[in-house]
Coordinates of C-alpha atoms and ligand atoms in Angstrom, one line a residue:
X1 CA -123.9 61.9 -99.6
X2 CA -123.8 58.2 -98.5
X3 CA -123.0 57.3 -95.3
X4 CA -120.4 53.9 -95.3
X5 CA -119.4 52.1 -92.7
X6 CA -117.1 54.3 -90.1
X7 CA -113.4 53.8 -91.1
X8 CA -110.7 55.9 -89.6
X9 CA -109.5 58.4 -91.8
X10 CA -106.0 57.7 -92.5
X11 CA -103.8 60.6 -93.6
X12 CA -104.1 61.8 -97.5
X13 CA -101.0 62.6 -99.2
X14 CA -100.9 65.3 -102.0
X15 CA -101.9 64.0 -105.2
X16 CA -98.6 62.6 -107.0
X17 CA -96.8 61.9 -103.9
X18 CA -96.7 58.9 -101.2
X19 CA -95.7 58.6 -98.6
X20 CA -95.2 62.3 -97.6
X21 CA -92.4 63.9 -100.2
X22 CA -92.0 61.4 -102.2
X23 CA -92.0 62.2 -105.8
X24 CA -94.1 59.6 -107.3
X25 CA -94.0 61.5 -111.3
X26 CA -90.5 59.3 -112.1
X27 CA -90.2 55.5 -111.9
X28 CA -87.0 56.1 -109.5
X29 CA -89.2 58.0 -107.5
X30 CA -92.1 55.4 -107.2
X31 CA -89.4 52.5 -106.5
X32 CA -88.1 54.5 -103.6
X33 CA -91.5 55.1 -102.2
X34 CA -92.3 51.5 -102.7
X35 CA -88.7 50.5 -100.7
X36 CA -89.6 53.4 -97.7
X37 CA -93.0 52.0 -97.7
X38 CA -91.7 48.3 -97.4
X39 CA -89.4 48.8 -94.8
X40 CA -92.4 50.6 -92.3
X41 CA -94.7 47.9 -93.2
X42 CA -95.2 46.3 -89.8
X43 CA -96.9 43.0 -92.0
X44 CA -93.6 42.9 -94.3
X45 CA -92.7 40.0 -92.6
X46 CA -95.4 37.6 -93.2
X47 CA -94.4 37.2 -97.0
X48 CA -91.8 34.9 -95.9
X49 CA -94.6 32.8 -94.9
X50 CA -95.1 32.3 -98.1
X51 CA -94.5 29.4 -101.0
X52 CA -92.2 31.8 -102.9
X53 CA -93.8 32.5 -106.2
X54 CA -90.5 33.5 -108.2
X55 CA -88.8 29.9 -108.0
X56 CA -87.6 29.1 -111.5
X57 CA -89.2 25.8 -111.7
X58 CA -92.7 27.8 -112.2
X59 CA -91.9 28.9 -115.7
X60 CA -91.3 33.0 -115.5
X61 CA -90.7 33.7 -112.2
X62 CA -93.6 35.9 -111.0
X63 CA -91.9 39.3 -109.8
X64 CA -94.9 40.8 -108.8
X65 CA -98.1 38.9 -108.2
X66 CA -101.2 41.2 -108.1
X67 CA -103.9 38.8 -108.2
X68 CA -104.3 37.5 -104.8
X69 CA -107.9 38.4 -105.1
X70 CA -108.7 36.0 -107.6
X71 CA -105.9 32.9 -106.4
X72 CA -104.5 33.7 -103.1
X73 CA -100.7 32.5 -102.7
X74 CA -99.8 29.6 -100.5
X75 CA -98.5 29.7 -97.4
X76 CA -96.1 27.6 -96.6
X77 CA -97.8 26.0 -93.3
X78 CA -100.6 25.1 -95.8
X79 CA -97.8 22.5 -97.2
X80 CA -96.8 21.0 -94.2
X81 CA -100.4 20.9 -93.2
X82 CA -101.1 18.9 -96.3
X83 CA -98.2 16.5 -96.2
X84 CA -99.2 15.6 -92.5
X85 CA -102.5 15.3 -93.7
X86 CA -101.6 13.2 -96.3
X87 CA -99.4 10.9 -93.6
X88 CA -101.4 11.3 -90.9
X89 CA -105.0 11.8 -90.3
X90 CA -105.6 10.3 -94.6
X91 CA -102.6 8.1 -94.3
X92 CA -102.9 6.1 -91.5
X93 CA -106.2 7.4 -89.3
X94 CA -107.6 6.5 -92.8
X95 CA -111.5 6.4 -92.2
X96 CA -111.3 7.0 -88.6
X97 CA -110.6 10.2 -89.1
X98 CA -113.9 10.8 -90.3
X99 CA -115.2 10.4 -86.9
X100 CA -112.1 11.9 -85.1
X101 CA -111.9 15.6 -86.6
X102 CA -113.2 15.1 -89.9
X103 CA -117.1 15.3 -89.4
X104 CA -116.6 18.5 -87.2
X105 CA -114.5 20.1 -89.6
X106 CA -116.6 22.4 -91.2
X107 CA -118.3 23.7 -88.4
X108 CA -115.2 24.7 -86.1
X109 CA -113.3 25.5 -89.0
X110 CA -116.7 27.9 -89.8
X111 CA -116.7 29.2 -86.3
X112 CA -113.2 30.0 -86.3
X113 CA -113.3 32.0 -89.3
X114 CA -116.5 33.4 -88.4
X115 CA -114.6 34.9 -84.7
X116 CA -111.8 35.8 -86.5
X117 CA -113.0 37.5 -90.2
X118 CA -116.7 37.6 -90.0
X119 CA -117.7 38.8 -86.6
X120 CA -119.6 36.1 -86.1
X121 CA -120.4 34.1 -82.9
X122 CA -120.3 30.5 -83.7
X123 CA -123.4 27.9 -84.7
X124 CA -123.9 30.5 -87.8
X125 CA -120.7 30.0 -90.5
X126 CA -120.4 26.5 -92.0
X127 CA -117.6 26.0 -94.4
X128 CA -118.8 24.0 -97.5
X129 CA -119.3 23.5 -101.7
X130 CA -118.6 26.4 -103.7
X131 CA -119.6 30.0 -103.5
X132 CA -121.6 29.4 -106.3
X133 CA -123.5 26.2 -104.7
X134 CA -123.8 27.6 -101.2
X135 CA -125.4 31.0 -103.4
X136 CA -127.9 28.8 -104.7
X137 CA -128.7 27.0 -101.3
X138 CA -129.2 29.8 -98.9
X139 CA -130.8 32.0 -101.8
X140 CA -133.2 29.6 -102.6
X141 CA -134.0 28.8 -98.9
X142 CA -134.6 32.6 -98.2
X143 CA -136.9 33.3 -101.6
X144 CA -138.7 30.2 -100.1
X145 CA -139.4 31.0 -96.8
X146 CA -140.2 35.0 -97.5
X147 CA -142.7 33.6 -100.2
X148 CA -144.1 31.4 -97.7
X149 CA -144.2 34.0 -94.7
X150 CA -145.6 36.5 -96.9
X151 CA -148.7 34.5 -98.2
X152 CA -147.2 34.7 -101.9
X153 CA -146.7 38.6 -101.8
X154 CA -142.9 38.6 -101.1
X155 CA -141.3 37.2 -104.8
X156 CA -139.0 40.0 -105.7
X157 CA -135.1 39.7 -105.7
X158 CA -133.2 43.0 -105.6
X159 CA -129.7 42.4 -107.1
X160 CA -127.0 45.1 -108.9
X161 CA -125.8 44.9 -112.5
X162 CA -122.3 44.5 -111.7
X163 CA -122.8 42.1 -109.1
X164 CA -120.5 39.0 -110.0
X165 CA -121.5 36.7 -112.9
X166 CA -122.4 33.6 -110.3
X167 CA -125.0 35.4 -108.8
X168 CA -126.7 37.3 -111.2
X169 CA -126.8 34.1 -113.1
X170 CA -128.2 32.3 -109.7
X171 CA -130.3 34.4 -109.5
X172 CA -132.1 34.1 -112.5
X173 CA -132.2 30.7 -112.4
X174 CA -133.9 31.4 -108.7
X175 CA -136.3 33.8 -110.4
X176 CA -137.2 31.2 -113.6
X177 CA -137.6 27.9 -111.2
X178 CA -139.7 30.0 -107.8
X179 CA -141.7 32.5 -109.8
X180 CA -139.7 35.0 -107.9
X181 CA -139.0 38.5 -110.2
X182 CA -135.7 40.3 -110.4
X183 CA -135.2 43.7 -109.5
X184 CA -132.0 45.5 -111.2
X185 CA -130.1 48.2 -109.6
X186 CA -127.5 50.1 -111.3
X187 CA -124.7 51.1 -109.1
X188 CA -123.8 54.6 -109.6
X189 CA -120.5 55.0 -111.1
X190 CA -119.5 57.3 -108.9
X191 CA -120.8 55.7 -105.6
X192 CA -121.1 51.9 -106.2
X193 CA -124.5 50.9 -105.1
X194 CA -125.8 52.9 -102.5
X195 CA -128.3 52.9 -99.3
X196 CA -130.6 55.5 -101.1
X197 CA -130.6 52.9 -104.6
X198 CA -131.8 49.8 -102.1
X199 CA -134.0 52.3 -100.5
X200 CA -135.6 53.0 -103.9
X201 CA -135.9 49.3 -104.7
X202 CA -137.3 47.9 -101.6
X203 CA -140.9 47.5 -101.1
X204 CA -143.6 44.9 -99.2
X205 CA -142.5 42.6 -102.3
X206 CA -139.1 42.5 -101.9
X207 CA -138.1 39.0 -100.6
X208 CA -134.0 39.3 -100.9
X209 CA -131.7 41.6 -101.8
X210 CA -128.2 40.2 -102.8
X211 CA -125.2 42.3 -103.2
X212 CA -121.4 42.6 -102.7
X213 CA -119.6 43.7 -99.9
X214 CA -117.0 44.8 -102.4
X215 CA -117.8 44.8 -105.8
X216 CA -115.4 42.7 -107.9
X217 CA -114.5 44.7 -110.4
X218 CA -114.6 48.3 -109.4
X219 CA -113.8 47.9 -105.2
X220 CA -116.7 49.7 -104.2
X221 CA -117.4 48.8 -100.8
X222 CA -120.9 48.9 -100.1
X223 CA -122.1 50.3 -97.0
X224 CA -123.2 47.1 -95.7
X225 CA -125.1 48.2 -92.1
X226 CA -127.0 51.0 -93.9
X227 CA -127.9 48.9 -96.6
X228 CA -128.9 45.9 -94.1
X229 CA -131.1 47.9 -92.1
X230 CA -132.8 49.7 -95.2
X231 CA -133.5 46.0 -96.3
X232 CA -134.8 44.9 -92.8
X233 CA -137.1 48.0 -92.7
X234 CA -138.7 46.7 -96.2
X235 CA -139.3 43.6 -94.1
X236 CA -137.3 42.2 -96.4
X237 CA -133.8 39.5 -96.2
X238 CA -130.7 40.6 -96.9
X239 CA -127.7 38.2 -98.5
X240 CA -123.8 39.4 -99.1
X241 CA -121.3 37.8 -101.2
X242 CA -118.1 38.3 -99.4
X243 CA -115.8 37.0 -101.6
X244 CA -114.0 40.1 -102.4
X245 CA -114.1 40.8 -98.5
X246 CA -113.4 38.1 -96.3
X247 CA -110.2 38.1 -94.8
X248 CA -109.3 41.8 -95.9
X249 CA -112.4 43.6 -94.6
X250 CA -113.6 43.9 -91.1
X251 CA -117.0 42.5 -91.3
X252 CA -119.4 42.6 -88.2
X253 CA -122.4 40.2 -89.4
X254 CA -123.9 39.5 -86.0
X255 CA -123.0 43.3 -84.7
X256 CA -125.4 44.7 -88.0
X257 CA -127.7 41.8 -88.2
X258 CA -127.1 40.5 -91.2
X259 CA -129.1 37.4 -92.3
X260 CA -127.1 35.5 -94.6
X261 CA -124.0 35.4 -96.1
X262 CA -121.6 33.7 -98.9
X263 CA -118.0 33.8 -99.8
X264 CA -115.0 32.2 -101.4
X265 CA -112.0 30.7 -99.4
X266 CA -109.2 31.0 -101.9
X267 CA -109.0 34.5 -102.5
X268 CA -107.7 36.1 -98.9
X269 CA -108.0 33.3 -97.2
X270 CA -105.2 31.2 -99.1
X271 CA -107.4 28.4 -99.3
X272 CA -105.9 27.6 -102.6
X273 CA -107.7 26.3 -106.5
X274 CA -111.3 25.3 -105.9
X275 CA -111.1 25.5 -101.6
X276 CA -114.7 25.3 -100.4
X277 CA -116.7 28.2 -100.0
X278 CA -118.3 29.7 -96.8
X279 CA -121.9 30.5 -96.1
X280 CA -123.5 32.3 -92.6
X281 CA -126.9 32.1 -91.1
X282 CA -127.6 34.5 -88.6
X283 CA -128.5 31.8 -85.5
X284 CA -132.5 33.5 -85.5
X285 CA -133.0 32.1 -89.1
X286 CA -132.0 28.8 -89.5
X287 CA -135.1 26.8 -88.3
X288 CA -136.8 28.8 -90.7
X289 CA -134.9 28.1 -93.7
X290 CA -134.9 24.9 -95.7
X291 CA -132.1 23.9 -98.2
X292 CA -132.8 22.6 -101.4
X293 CA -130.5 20.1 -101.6
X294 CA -131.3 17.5 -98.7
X295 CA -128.2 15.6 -98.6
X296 CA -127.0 13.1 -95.7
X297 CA -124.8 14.9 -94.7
X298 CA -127.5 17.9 -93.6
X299 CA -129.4 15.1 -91.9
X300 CA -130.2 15.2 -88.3
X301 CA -128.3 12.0 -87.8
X302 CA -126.4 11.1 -90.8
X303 CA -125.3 7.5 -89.9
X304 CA -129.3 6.2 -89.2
X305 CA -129.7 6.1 -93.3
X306 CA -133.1 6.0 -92.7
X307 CA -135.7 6.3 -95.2
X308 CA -136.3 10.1 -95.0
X309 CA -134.6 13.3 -94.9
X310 CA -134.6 14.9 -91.6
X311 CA -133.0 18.5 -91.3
X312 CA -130.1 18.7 -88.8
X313 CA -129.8 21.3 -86.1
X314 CA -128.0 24.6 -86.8
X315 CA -125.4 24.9 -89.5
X316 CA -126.4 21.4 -90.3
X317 CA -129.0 21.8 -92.2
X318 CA -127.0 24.0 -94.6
X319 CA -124.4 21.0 -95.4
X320 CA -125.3 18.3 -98.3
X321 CA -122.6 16.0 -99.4
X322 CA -118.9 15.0 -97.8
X323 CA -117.0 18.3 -96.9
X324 CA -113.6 19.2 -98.7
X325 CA -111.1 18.4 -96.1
X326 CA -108.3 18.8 -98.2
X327 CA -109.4 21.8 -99.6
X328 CA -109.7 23.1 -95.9
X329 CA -106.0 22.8 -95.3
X330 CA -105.2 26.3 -96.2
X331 CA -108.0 28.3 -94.9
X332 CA -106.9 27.3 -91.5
X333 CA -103.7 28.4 -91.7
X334 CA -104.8 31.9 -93.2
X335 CA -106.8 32.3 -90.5
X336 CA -104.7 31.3 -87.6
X337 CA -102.3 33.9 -89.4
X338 CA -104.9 36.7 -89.3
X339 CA -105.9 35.8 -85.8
X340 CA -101.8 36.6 -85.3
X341 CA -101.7 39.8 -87.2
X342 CA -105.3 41.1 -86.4
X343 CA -107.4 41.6 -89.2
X344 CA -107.5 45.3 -88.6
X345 CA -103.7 45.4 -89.7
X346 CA -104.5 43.4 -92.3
X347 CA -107.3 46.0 -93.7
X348 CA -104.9 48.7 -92.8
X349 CA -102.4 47.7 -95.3
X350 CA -104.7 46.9 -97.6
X351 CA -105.5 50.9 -97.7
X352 CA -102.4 51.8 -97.6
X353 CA -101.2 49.7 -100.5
X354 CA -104.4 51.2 -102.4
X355 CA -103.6 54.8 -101.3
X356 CA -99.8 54.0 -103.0
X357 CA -101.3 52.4 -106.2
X358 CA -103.9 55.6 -106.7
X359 CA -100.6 58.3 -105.9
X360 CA -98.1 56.6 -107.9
X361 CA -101.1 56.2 -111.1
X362 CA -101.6 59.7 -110.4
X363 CA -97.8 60.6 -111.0
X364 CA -96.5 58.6 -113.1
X365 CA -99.2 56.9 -116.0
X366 CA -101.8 59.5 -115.5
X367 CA -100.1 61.4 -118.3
X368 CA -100.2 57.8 -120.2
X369 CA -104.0 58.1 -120.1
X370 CA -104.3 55.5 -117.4
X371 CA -107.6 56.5 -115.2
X372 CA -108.2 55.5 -111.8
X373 CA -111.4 52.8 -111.9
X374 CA -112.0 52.1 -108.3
X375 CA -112.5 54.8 -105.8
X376 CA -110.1 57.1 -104.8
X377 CA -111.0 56.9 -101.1
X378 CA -110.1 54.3 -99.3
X379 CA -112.6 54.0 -96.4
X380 CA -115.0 53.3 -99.7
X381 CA -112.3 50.8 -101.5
X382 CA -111.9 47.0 -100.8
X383 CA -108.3 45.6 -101.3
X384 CA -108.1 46.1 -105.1
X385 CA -107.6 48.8 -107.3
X386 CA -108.7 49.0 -110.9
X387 CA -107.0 51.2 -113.5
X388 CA -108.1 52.0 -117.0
X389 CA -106.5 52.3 -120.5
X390 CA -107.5 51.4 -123.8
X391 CA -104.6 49.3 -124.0
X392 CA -105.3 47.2 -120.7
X393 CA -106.0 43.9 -122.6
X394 CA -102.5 43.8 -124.4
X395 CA -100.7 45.4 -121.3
X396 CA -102.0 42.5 -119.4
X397 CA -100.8 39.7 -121.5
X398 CA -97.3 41.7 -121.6
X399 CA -97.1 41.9 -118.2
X400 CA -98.0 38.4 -117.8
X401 CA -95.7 36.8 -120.4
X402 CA -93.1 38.9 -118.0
X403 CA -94.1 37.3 -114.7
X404 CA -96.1 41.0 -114.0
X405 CA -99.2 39.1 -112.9
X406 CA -102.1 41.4 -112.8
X407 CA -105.9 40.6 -113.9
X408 CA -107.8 41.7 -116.5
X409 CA -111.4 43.0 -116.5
X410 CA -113.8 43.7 -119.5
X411 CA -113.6 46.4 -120.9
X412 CA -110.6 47.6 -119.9
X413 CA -109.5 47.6 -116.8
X414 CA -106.4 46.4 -115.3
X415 CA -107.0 45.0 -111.6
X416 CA -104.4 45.2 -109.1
X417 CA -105.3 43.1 -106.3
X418 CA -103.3 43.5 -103.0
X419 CA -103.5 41.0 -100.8
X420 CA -101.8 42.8 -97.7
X421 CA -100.5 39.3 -96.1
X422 CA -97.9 38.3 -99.3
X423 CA -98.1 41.6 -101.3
X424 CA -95.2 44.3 -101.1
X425 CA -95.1 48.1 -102.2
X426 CA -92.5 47.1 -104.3
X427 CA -94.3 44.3 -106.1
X428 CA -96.6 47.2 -106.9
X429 CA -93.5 49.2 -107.9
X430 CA -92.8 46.6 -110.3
X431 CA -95.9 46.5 -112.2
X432 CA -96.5 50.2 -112.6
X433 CA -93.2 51.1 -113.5
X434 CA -93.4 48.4 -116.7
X435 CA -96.6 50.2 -117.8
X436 CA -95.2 53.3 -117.3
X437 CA -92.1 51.7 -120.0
X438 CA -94.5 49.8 -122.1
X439 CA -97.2 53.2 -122.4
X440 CA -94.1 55.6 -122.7
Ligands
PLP501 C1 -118.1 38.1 -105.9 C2 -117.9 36.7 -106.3 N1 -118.9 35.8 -106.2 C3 -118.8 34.5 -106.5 C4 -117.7 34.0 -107.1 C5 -117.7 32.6 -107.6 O1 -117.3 31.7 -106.7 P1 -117.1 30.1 -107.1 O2 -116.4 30.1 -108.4 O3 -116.2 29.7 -106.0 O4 -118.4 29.4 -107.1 C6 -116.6 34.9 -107.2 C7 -115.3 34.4 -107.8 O5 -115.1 33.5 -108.5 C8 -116.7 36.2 -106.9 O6 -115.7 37.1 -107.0
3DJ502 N1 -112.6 31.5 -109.2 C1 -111.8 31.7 -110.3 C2 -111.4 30.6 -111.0 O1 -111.8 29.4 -110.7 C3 -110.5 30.8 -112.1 C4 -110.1 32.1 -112.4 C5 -110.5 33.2 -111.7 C6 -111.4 33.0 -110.6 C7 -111.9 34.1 -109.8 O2 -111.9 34.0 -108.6 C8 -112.5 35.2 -110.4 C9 -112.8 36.2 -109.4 N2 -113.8 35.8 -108.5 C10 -113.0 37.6 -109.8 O3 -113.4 38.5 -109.1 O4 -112.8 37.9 -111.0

């Protein structure tokens, strides 16, 4: 059996029942639940920090939104923040802003999130480009320098099937343009991938091995300080996508030694459409590692314009063009509202919600034919929850003409994100009991 990162076990309701007595097999039963459920949750309050997302003026008003891992909803600070912005530091500090906050931005806003989401002590998280783009940086700067350190013999990249398309495509890109070779894991389906499947990949050839924290479309979490140290004990690097975590997980980077790491900023952390991603460096790497794209603004001294590129100090180096200081806005209102709640609440509710989506499919659209995707325990589960049926595709774009807003994953999986901060029981509620109608 895999070991996974130590959770504490929360208590398991019977199969078909949540919380304790409820009777989940009738849609009355899992509206009550969801009600009971609501009115414990310590976190209910914080939805009315949000932009509401059922004002008319939005088309169909969305009654239950269940995608917060793919678009996190606003919050409302985020709108102030903005308009000052737009009057204040842009308006009228115009360029001298730049110089005032502006240039320092992504590196306190990286240390902030890094203390609060990331356990990260600051100098290693930079916030910058997109996931994507900071992917391609740090993975190209770690194939790089293992090939280097290793006299050639390091060129393998270890990466899993399902990981998201972005990096398997990166990746091979990577592989095509360093001479580096990929390595394909296949996560088990019953597992995700585990610490014996790096284990087997790893060798004195392995360079990096980049996976998900939580996988996007099944919520395996991946035991992330097992697999880290298996990695280090190849000699090898290790690099986690943490969009699917960040915000919603308790991560400990610095705590399991993690080398490097990437993830988006407008799935839990509200950052909103196209926010900039983040990326870490553990502090004992980054005079080691070289990005491939030399921009000004990773030079040493930015303002010189001198002839040559000269790689700044720390997170630095990382950084190539202008950051995104709109798209910063909501990120740090997210995190000044995780710092408030504690991100082990946060997490907390994100199982809970899970544990209510896995007894309430159990009882009342297991008979439909709807499976449970994503694991069942929730120490093993990130914040979403796929569910299966033949008929997902069609359900979805019901649900979605309704205002039901769920996602859709090939081949046929319905994913329920819950994003603990804005999302209720009863928004889940909503959406089950309409399959439940539209299956029955
Ligand atoms: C796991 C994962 N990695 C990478 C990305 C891609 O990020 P971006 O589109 O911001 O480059 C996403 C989501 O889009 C994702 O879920
Ligand atoms: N990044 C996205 C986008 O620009 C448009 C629509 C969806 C997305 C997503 O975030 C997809 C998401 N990463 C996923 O896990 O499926």
């Amino acid at each position: 059996m895999t070991s996974r990162t130590p959770e504490p076990a929360i208590e398991r309701a019977p199969s078909g029942t949540h919380p304790a007595g409820a009777d989940l097999t009738t849609a009355d039963g899992v509206r009550d639940a969801a009600a009971a459920l609501d009115a414990a949750d310590a976190l209910a309050g914080c939805r009315d920090l949000f932009v509401p997302a059922d004002a008319p003026a939005a088309g169909v008003p969305v009654t239950a939104y269940l995608d917060g891992n793919s678009l996190g909803r606003p919050l409302r600070a985020t709108e102030a923040r903005l308009h000052d912005l737009v009057r204040g530091a842009w308006g009228t500090g115009l360029i001298r802003s730049w110089d005032d906050q502006w240039m320092a931005l992504p590196y306190r806003l990286g240390d902030r999130l890094g203390a609060v989401c990331l356990g990260a002590a600051a100098g290693q998280t930079v916030i910058g480009d997109s996931t994507t783009v900071m992917l391609y940086k740090l993975l190209h700067a770690a194939l790089t320098r293992q090939r280097t350190a290793s006299d050639g013999r390091r060129v393998e990249l270890v990466l899993d099937r399902e990981n998201f398309p972005t990096d398997r495509y990166v990746a091979a890109t990577l592989a095509d343009a360093l001479g580096a070779e990929l390595v394909w894991i296949d996560p088990d389906p019953a597992a995700g991938v585990t610490v014996e499947q790096v284990r087997a990949a790893v060798g004195d050839r392995t360079a990096v091995v980049l996976l998900s924290h939580v996988a996007y479309k099944s919520a395996w979490l991946a035991d992330l300080p097992a697999i880290t140290a298996a990695v280090h004990d190849a000699g090898a690097l290790v690099l986690w996508d943490l969009c699917h975590s960040a915000g919603v997980v308790e991560e400990d980077l610095d705590e399991h030694d993690v080398d490097l790491a990437v993830g988006c900023s407008y799935k839990f952390l509200n950052g909103g459409p196209g926010a900039p991603a983040f990326g870490y460096v553990a502090a004992r790497l980054q005079r080691e590692l070289t990005s491939p794209i030399t921009g000004w603004m990773g030079h040493a001294e930015p303002f010189t314009m001198g002839p040559d590129y000269a790689a700044g100090h720390g997170m630095r180096r990382f950084v190539s063009g202008t950051p995104a200081v709109l798209g910063m806005a909501g990120i740090e209102d997210a995190v000044d509202l995780i710092d408030d709640v504690g991100l082990a609440a946060v997490r907390a509710k994100a199982r809970s919600l899970g544990e209510f989506v896995v007894a309430a499919v159990d009882g009342l659209l297991s008979r439909h034919g709807v499976r449970v995707v994503s694991p069942r325990d929730p120490a093993l589960r990130g914040a979403h929850v796929t569910i299966g049926h033949p008929r997902s595709r069609d359900l979805y774009r019901q649900l979605w003409g309704e205002g039901i807003v769920p996602d859709f994953r090939e081949p046929d999986g319905i994913r329920l994100g819950l994003a603990p901060l804005s999302t209720s029981y009863a928004e889940v509620a909503v959406a089950l009991t309409r399959i439940d109608e539209l299956l029955g």
